[in-house]
PDB file of C-alpha atoms in Angstrom:
ATOM      1  CA  UNK A   4    -177.405  98.796 -30.237  1.00 36.00           C
ATOM      2  CA  UNK A   5    -180.825  97.575 -31.235  1.00 39.00           C
ATOM      3  CA  UNK A   6    -182.336  99.411 -34.201  1.00 41.00           C
ATOM      4  CA  UNK A   7    -185.517 101.362 -33.428  1.00 44.00           C
ATOM      5  CA  UNK A   8    -188.762  99.750 -34.550  1.00 45.00           C
ATOM      6  CA  UNK A   9    -190.563 101.535 -37.372  1.00 48.00           C
ATOM      7  CA  UNK A  10    -194.050 102.033 -36.005  1.00 51.00           C
ATOM      8  CA  UNK A  11    -197.087 102.138 -38.329  1.00 50.00           C
ATOM      9  CA  UNK A  12    -199.034 105.380 -38.289  1.00 49.00           C
ATOM     10  CA  UNK A  13    -202.534 105.485 -36.827  1.00 53.00           C
ATOM     11  CA  UNK A  14    -205.397 106.261 -39.217  1.00 59.00           C
ATOM     12  CA  UNK A  15    -206.313 109.333 -37.152  1.00 63.00           C
ATOM     13  CA  UNK A  16    -202.833 110.782 -37.653  1.00 59.00           C
ATOM     14  CA  UNK A  17    -203.037 110.296 -41.413  1.00 60.00           C
ATOM     15  CA  UNK A  18    -206.461 111.974 -41.367  1.00 67.00           C
ATOM     16  CA  UNK A  19    -205.072 115.030 -39.536  1.00 66.00           C
ATOM     17  CA  UNK A  20    -202.143 115.271 -41.950  1.00 64.00           C
ATOM     18  CA  UNK A  21    -204.505 115.042 -44.915  1.00 65.00           C
ATOM     19  CA  UNK A  22    -206.560 117.961 -43.590  1.00 68.00           C
ATOM     20  CA  UNK A  23    -203.386 119.973 -43.069  1.00 65.00           C
ATOM     21  CA  UNK A  24    -202.272 119.411 -46.661  1.00 62.00           C
ATOM     22  CA  UNK A  25    -205.682 120.474 -47.920  1.00 62.00           C
ATOM     23  CA  UNK A  26    -205.446 123.671 -45.875  1.00 65.00           C
ATOM     24  CA  UNK A  27    -201.873 124.623 -46.790  1.00 59.00           C
ATOM     25  CA  UNK A  28    -201.500 123.307 -50.338  1.00 58.00           C
ATOM     26  CA  UNK A  29    -205.113 123.911 -51.381  1.00 58.00           C
ATOM     27  CA  UNK A  30    -205.480 120.429 -52.861  1.00 53.00           C
ATOM     28  CA  UNK A  31    -208.573 118.274 -52.992  1.00 56.00           C
ATOM     29  CA  UNK A  32    -209.138 115.238 -50.793  1.00 59.00           C
ATOM     30  CA  UNK A  33    -207.981 112.761 -53.466  1.00 55.00           C
ATOM     31  CA  UNK A  34    -204.677 114.508 -54.041  1.00 54.00           C
ATOM     32  CA  UNK A  35    -204.176 114.923 -50.295  1.00 57.00           C
ATOM     33  CA  UNK A  36    -204.503 111.160 -49.968  1.00 57.00           C
ATOM     34  CA  UNK A  37    -201.898 110.685 -52.685  1.00 54.00           C
ATOM     35  CA  UNK A  38    -199.560 113.076 -50.897  1.00 55.00           C
ATOM     36  CA  UNK A  39    -199.732 110.860 -47.856  1.00 56.00           C
ATOM     37  CA  UNK A  40    -199.279 107.567 -49.682  1.00 55.00           C
ATOM     38  CA  UNK A  41    -195.654 107.383 -48.537  1.00 52.00           C
ATOM     39  CA  UNK A  42    -196.416 108.117 -44.889  1.00 51.00           C
ATOM     40  CA  UNK A  43    -197.397 104.698 -43.623  1.00 49.00           C
ATOM     41  CA  UNK A  44    -194.463 104.592 -41.216  1.00 50.00           C
ATOM     42  CA  UNK A  45    -193.955 106.918 -38.267  1.00 52.00           C
ATOM     43  CA  UNK A  46    -190.592 108.293 -39.409  1.00 57.00           C
ATOM     44  CA  UNK A  47    -191.974 109.479 -42.753  1.00 67.00           C
ATOM     45  CA  UNK A  48    -195.169 110.781 -41.135  1.00 70.00           C
ATOM     46  CA  UNK A  49    -192.975 112.890 -38.839  1.00 77.00           C
ATOM     47  CA  UNK A  50    -191.171 114.321 -41.857  1.00 80.00           C
ATOM     48  CA  UNK A  51    -194.569 115.219 -43.310  1.00 78.00           C
ATOM     49  CA  UNK A  52    -195.542 116.839 -40.016  1.00 79.00           C
ATOM     50  CA  UNK A  53    -192.345 118.905 -40.167  1.00 84.00           C
ATOM     51  CA  UNK A  54    -193.130 119.873 -43.763  1.00 84.00           C
ATOM     52  CA  UNK A  55    -196.572 121.102 -42.719  1.00 82.00           C
ATOM     53  CA  UNK A  56    -195.029 123.045 -39.813  1.00 85.00           C
ATOM     54  CA  UNK A  57    -192.554 124.685 -42.207  1.00 88.00           C
ATOM     55  CA  UNK A  58    -195.344 125.656 -44.615  1.00 86.00           C
ATOM     56  CA  UNK A  59    -197.316 127.116 -41.710  1.00 85.00           C
ATOM     57  CA  UNK A  60    -194.391 129.214 -40.453  1.00 87.00           C
ATOM     58  CA  UNK A  61    -193.610 130.502 -43.942  1.00 89.00           C
ATOM     59  CA  UNK A  62    -197.249 131.439 -44.506  1.00 87.00           C
ATOM     60  CA  UNK A  63    -197.439 133.225 -41.145  1.00 86.00           C
ATOM     61  CA  UNK A  64    -194.294 135.191 -41.971  1.00 88.00           C
ATOM     62  CA  UNK A  65    -195.698 136.290 -45.349  1.00 89.00           C
ATOM     63  CA  UNK A  66    -199.445 135.686 -45.942  1.00 88.00           C
ATOM     64  CA  UNK A  67    -198.993 136.611 -49.625  1.00 89.00           C
ATOM     65  CA  UNK A  68    -197.191 133.376 -50.474  1.00 88.00           C
ATOM     66  CA  UNK A  69    -198.827 130.197 -51.743  1.00 87.00           C
ATOM     67  CA  UNK A  70    -197.645 126.653 -52.451  1.00 86.00           C
ATOM     68  CA  UNK A  71    -198.092 124.266 -55.344  1.00 83.00           C
ATOM     69  CA  UNK A  72    -196.742 120.861 -56.278  1.00 80.00           C
ATOM     70  CA  UNK A  73    -194.483 120.569 -59.306  1.00 81.00           C
ATOM     71  CA  UNK A  74    -193.573 117.458 -61.321  1.00 71.00           C
ATOM     72  CA  UNK A  75    -196.132 115.129 -59.799  1.00 61.00           C
ATOM     73  CA  UNK A  76    -199.045 114.707 -57.401  1.00 58.00           C
ATOM     74  CA  UNK A  77    -197.260 112.897 -54.582  1.00 60.00           C
ATOM     75  CA  UNK A  78    -194.688 113.862 -51.988  1.00 62.00           C
ATOM     76  CA  UNK A  79    -192.413 110.831 -52.332  1.00 64.00           C
ATOM     77  CA  UNK A  80    -189.833 109.860 -49.733  1.00 64.00           C
ATOM     78  CA  UNK A  81    -186.635 108.059 -50.610  1.00 65.00           C
ATOM     79  CA  UNK A  82    -185.233 105.311 -48.472  1.00 66.00           C
ATOM     80  CA  UNK A  83    -181.897 107.050 -49.025  1.00 74.00           C
ATOM     81  CA  UNK A  84    -181.126 110.672 -49.842  1.00 83.00           C
ATOM     82  CA  UNK A  85    -179.880 111.737 -53.246  1.00 88.00           C
ATOM     83  CA  UNK A  86    -179.621 114.625 -55.705  1.00 92.00           C
ATOM     84  CA  UNK A  87    -182.413 116.754 -57.115  1.00 92.00           C
ATOM     85  CA  UNK A  88    -183.936 114.965 -60.109  1.00 90.00           C
ATOM     86  CA  UNK A  89    -187.013 116.737 -61.486  1.00 88.00           C
ATOM     87  CA  UNK A  90    -187.840 113.839 -63.812  1.00 86.00           C
ATOM     88  CA  UNK A  91    -188.382 111.469 -60.870  1.00 84.00           C
ATOM     89  CA  UNK A  92    -189.120 113.526 -57.757  1.00 84.00           C
ATOM     90  CA  UNK A  93    -191.654 116.318 -57.186  1.00 83.00           C
ATOM     91  CA  UNK A  94    -191.126 119.429 -55.098  1.00 86.00           C
ATOM     92  CA  UNK A  95    -193.289 122.072 -53.464  1.00 87.00           C
ATOM     93  CA  UNK A  96    -192.902 125.461 -55.158  1.00 90.00           C
ATOM     94  CA  UNK A  97    -193.376 128.567 -53.028  1.00 91.00           C
ATOM     95  CA  UNK A  98    -194.927 131.456 -54.953  1.00 91.00           C
ATOM     96  CA  UNK A  99    -195.633 135.116 -54.381  1.00 90.00           C
ATOM     97  CA  UNK A 100    -198.298 135.895 -56.932  1.00 88.00           C
ATOM     98  CA  UNK A 101    -197.202 133.961 -60.027  1.00 89.00           C
ATOM     99  CA  UNK A 102    -193.499 134.254 -59.277  1.00 92.00           C
ATOM    100  CA  UNK A 103    -191.607 131.311 -57.734  1.00 94.00           C
ATOM    101  CA  UNK A 104    -189.385 132.468 -54.870  1.00 94.00           C
ATOM    102  CA  UNK A 105    -188.251 129.103 -53.448  1.00 95.00           C
ATOM    103  CA  UNK A 106    -188.660 125.326 -53.671  1.00 95.00           C
ATOM    104  CA  UNK A 107    -189.036 122.694 -50.944  1.00 92.00           C
ATOM    105  CA  UNK A 108    -187.520 119.247 -51.488  1.00 92.00           C
ATOM    106  CA  UNK A 109    -187.483 116.092 -49.367  1.00 87.00           C
ATOM    107  CA  UNK A 110    -184.518 113.781 -48.651  1.00 89.00           C
ATOM    108  CA  UNK A 111    -181.950 115.743 -50.671  1.00 92.00           C
ATOM    109  CA  UNK A 112    -178.173 115.653 -50.345  1.00 92.00           C
ATOM    110  CA  UNK A 113    -176.376 118.978 -50.802  1.00 93.00           C
ATOM    111  CA  UNK A 114    -172.768 119.582 -51.842  1.00 91.00           C
ATOM    112  CA  UNK A 115    -170.727 120.181 -48.698  1.00 89.00           C
ATOM    113  CA  UNK A 116    -168.450 123.184 -48.236  1.00 88.00           C
ATOM    114  CA  UNK A 117    -165.533 120.744 -47.991  1.00 85.00           C
ATOM    115  CA  UNK A 118    -166.281 119.307 -51.445  1.00 82.00           C
ATOM    116  CA  UNK A 119    -166.729 122.784 -52.941  1.00 79.00           C
ATOM    117  CA  UNK A 120    -163.443 124.047 -51.509  1.00 79.00           C
ATOM    118  CA  UNK A 121    -161.598 121.034 -52.942  1.00 76.00           C
ATOM    119  CA  UNK A 122    -163.338 121.241 -56.353  1.00 68.00           C
ATOM    120  CA  UNK A 123    -164.578 117.660 -56.118  1.00 66.00           C
ATOM    121  CA  UNK A 124    -166.547 116.229 -59.031  1.00 64.00           C
ATOM    122  CA  UNK A 125    -169.834 114.893 -57.667  1.00 65.00           C
ATOM    123  CA  UNK A 126    -170.882 112.517 -60.449  1.00 67.00           C
ATOM    124  CA  UNK A 127    -169.985 109.781 -57.949  1.00 70.00           C
ATOM    125  CA  UNK A 128    -169.634 111.540 -54.572  1.00 69.00           C
ATOM    126  CA  UNK A 129    -167.346 110.064 -51.941  1.00 72.00           C
ATOM    127  CA  UNK A 130    -167.834 110.132 -48.165  1.00 72.00           C
ATOM    128  CA  UNK A 131    -168.164 113.699 -46.903  1.00 73.00           C
ATOM    129  CA  UNK A 132    -168.828 115.262 -50.310  1.00 86.00           C
ATOM    130  CA  UNK A 133    -172.564 115.500 -49.634  1.00 88.00           C
ATOM    131  CA  UNK A 134    -174.868 115.630 -46.618  1.00 88.00           C
ATOM    132  CA  UNK A 135    -178.551 114.706 -46.513  1.00 90.00           C
ATOM    133  CA  UNK A 136    -181.277 116.910 -45.097  1.00 92.00           C
ATOM    134  CA  UNK A 137    -184.821 115.639 -44.552  1.00 90.00           C
ATOM    135  CA  UNK A 138    -186.272 118.881 -45.936  1.00 92.00           C
ATOM    136  CA  UNK A 139    -184.546 121.693 -47.785  1.00 94.00           C
ATOM    137  CA  UNK A 140    -185.803 125.010 -49.046  1.00 95.00           C
ATOM    138  CA  UNK A 141    -183.732 126.193 -52.022  1.00 96.00           C
ATOM    139  CA  UNK A 142    -183.688 129.133 -54.364  1.00 95.00           C
ATOM    140  CA  UNK A 143    -186.068 128.592 -57.316  1.00 94.00           C
ATOM    141  CA  UNK A 144    -185.096 126.684 -60.457  1.00 93.00           C
ATOM    142  CA  UNK A 145    -182.055 124.949 -58.993  1.00 94.00           C
ATOM    143  CA  UNK A 146    -180.500 122.606 -61.536  1.00 92.00           C
ATOM    144  CA  UNK A 147    -180.663 118.831 -61.151  1.00 93.00           C
ATOM    145  CA  UNK A 148    -177.857 117.416 -59.052  1.00 92.00           C
ATOM    146  CA  UNK A 149    -176.530 118.178 -55.588  1.00 92.00           C
ATOM    147  CA  UNK A 150    -177.473 121.765 -54.668  1.00 93.00           C
ATOM    148  CA  UNK A 151    -174.620 124.002 -53.566  1.00 93.00           C
ATOM    149  CA  UNK A 152    -174.608 125.737 -50.204  1.00 92.00           C
ATOM    150  CA  UNK A 153    -175.283 129.150 -51.759  1.00 93.00           C
ATOM    151  CA  UNK A 154    -178.529 127.697 -53.136  1.00 95.00           C
ATOM    152  CA  UNK A 155    -179.751 126.522 -49.720  1.00 94.00           C
ATOM    153  CA  UNK A 156    -182.091 128.785 -47.761  1.00 94.00           C
ATOM    154  CA  UNK A 157    -183.439 126.554 -44.989  1.00 93.00           C
ATOM    155  CA  UNK A 158    -182.546 123.014 -43.993  1.00 93.00           C
ATOM    156  CA  UNK A 159    -184.695 120.875 -41.688  1.00 92.00           C
ATOM    157  CA  UNK A 160    -183.543 117.793 -39.808  1.00 89.00           C
ATOM    158  CA  UNK A 161    -186.738 115.914 -38.851  1.00 84.00           C
ATOM    159  CA  UNK A 162    -185.341 113.798 -36.019  1.00 77.00           C
ATOM    160  CA  UNK A 163    -188.105 112.154 -33.984  1.00 72.00           C
ATOM    161  CA  UNK A 164    -185.833 110.998 -31.163  1.00 72.00           C
ATOM    162  CA  UNK A 165    -184.430 112.309 -27.879  1.00 77.00           C
ATOM    163  CA  UNK A 166    -182.197 115.368 -28.086  1.00 79.00           C
ATOM    164  CA  UNK A 167    -178.842 114.192 -26.753  1.00 83.00           C
ATOM    165  CA  UNK A 168    -175.105 114.728 -27.256  1.00 85.00           C
ATOM    166  CA  UNK A 169    -174.980 112.383 -30.241  1.00 83.00           C
ATOM    167  CA  UNK A 170    -177.741 114.278 -32.048  1.00 81.00           C
ATOM    168  CA  UNK A 171    -176.112 117.628 -31.220  1.00 84.00           C
ATOM    169  CA  UNK A 172    -172.803 116.480 -32.739  1.00 87.00           C
ATOM    170  CA  UNK A 173    -174.644 115.284 -35.839  1.00 84.00           C
ATOM    171  CA  UNK A 174    -176.407 118.639 -36.250  1.00 86.00           C
ATOM    172  CA  UNK A 175    -173.213 120.624 -35.720  1.00 87.00           C
ATOM    173  CA  UNK A 176    -171.493 118.515 -38.370  1.00 85.00           C
ATOM    174  CA  UNK A 177    -174.223 119.262 -40.899  1.00 88.00           C
ATOM    175  CA  UNK A 178    -174.253 122.962 -40.011  1.00 89.00           C
ATOM    176  CA  UNK A 179    -170.480 123.198 -40.432  1.00 89.00           C
ATOM    177  CA  UNK A 180    -170.846 121.938 -44.006  1.00 90.00           C
ATOM    178  CA  UNK A 181    -173.699 124.364 -44.815  1.00 91.00           C
ATOM    179  CA  UNK A 182    -172.101 127.684 -43.900  1.00 90.00           C
ATOM    180  CA  UNK A 183    -169.177 129.402 -42.197  1.00 89.00           C
ATOM    181  CA  UNK A 184    -169.493 131.894 -39.364  1.00 90.00           C
ATOM    182  CA  UNK A 185    -169.282 135.482 -40.612  1.00 92.00           C
ATOM    183  CA  UNK A 186    -170.529 138.968 -39.941  1.00 92.00           C
ATOM    184  CA  UNK A 187    -174.252 139.747 -40.285  1.00 91.00           C
ATOM    185  CA  UNK A 188    -175.514 138.649 -43.708  1.00 90.00           C
ATOM    186  CA  UNK A 189    -178.964 139.251 -45.187  1.00 89.00           C
ATOM    187  CA  UNK A 190    -180.975 136.112 -45.851  1.00 88.00           C
ATOM    188  CA  UNK A 191    -182.652 135.632 -49.260  1.00 87.00           C
ATOM    189  CA  UNK A 192    -186.059 135.491 -47.511  1.00 86.00           C
ATOM    190  CA  UNK A 193    -185.753 138.905 -45.882  1.00 82.00           C
ATOM    191  CA  UNK A 194    -189.253 138.562 -44.375  1.00 81.00           C
ATOM    192  CA  UNK A 195    -188.363 135.345 -42.539  1.00 78.00           C
ATOM    193  CA  UNK A 196    -187.941 135.340 -38.744  1.00 74.00           C
ATOM    194  CA  UNK A 197    -184.153 135.660 -39.125  1.00 75.00           C
ATOM    195  CA  UNK A 198    -183.632 138.158 -41.934  1.00 81.00           C
ATOM    196  CA  UNK A 199    -180.012 138.682 -40.817  1.00 88.00           C
ATOM    197  CA  UNK A 200    -177.871 135.635 -40.009  1.00 89.00           C
ATOM    198  CA  UNK A 201    -174.233 135.449 -38.807  1.00 91.00           C
ATOM    199  CA  UNK A 202    -173.025 133.061 -41.511  1.00 89.00           C
ATOM    200  CA  UNK A 203    -172.033 132.831 -45.152  1.00 90.00           C
ATOM    201  CA  UNK A 204    -173.608 131.620 -47.355  1.00 91.00           C
ATOM    202  CA  UNK A 205    -176.702 132.828 -45.441  1.00 90.00           C
ATOM    203  CA  UNK A 206    -178.864 129.839 -44.502  1.00 90.00           C
ATOM    204  CA  UNK A 207    -180.824 128.442 -41.558  1.00 89.00           C
ATOM    205  CA  UNK A 208    -180.824 124.953 -40.042  1.00 90.00           C
ATOM    206  CA  UNK A 209    -183.921 123.852 -38.101  1.00 88.00           C
ATOM    207  CA  UNK A 210    -184.022 120.721 -35.954  1.00 81.00           C
TER     208      UNK A 210
END
C-alpha cells in the first residue's frame, strides 16, 4: 500500500490556528507563532486543530478554567510517541483559579492495562506494554515516564483519514488497554459532558 503524502499546510490555515491559540491560551502573537512552528505538515496541523477543539470543549463545559503552557513556549510534536519528560517537552496546564486540575500532553505513550497486570518494568518497554495517543489529558503533576491508566482522563486519537473497519479495530484496541467495562463510575472531571462513565479506571477516548 502506498504511504499517504504529507501535505504542507496553507498559510491561511496556520493563520487561523494562530488566532485560535491566542484566544484559548491567551498568548501574544509571537508566542502563538512559536506554538505553531511544528505544524508545517498537515498531520501535525490536524493534531493542533484537535487540541484547540479540546480546549474549546473544556472551556465551554466549565468557563472558570484557564490554560497555560508549562516547561517551554512551544507545543512540540515528536515523530514518534514516548514517555512524559518535563525536561524536554512542554505541556498545557489546565487551571481553575491558581490550582492545576489537569495537564494536556501531545504524542505520549501510556502504560497499557496488560503491562500493569503483568507487572512489567517499562524502562525498555516491549511490544504491547505501551500505546500512543496523539493527545492525552492527565491528572496534574504526573511523574515523568509512561502514565498509568488511572492517571488518564481523556485520550484523543487525531486521525485525519476515512473512518473504516481498520480504524475502528485500532481504536477498540487502544480503548481496551485504557479501561475495563464496569458499572457506572464518576469521572475525575465531574463537570465534563460524561461525568459518569461505564468503565474503570474512568476515562474517555475521543476520535
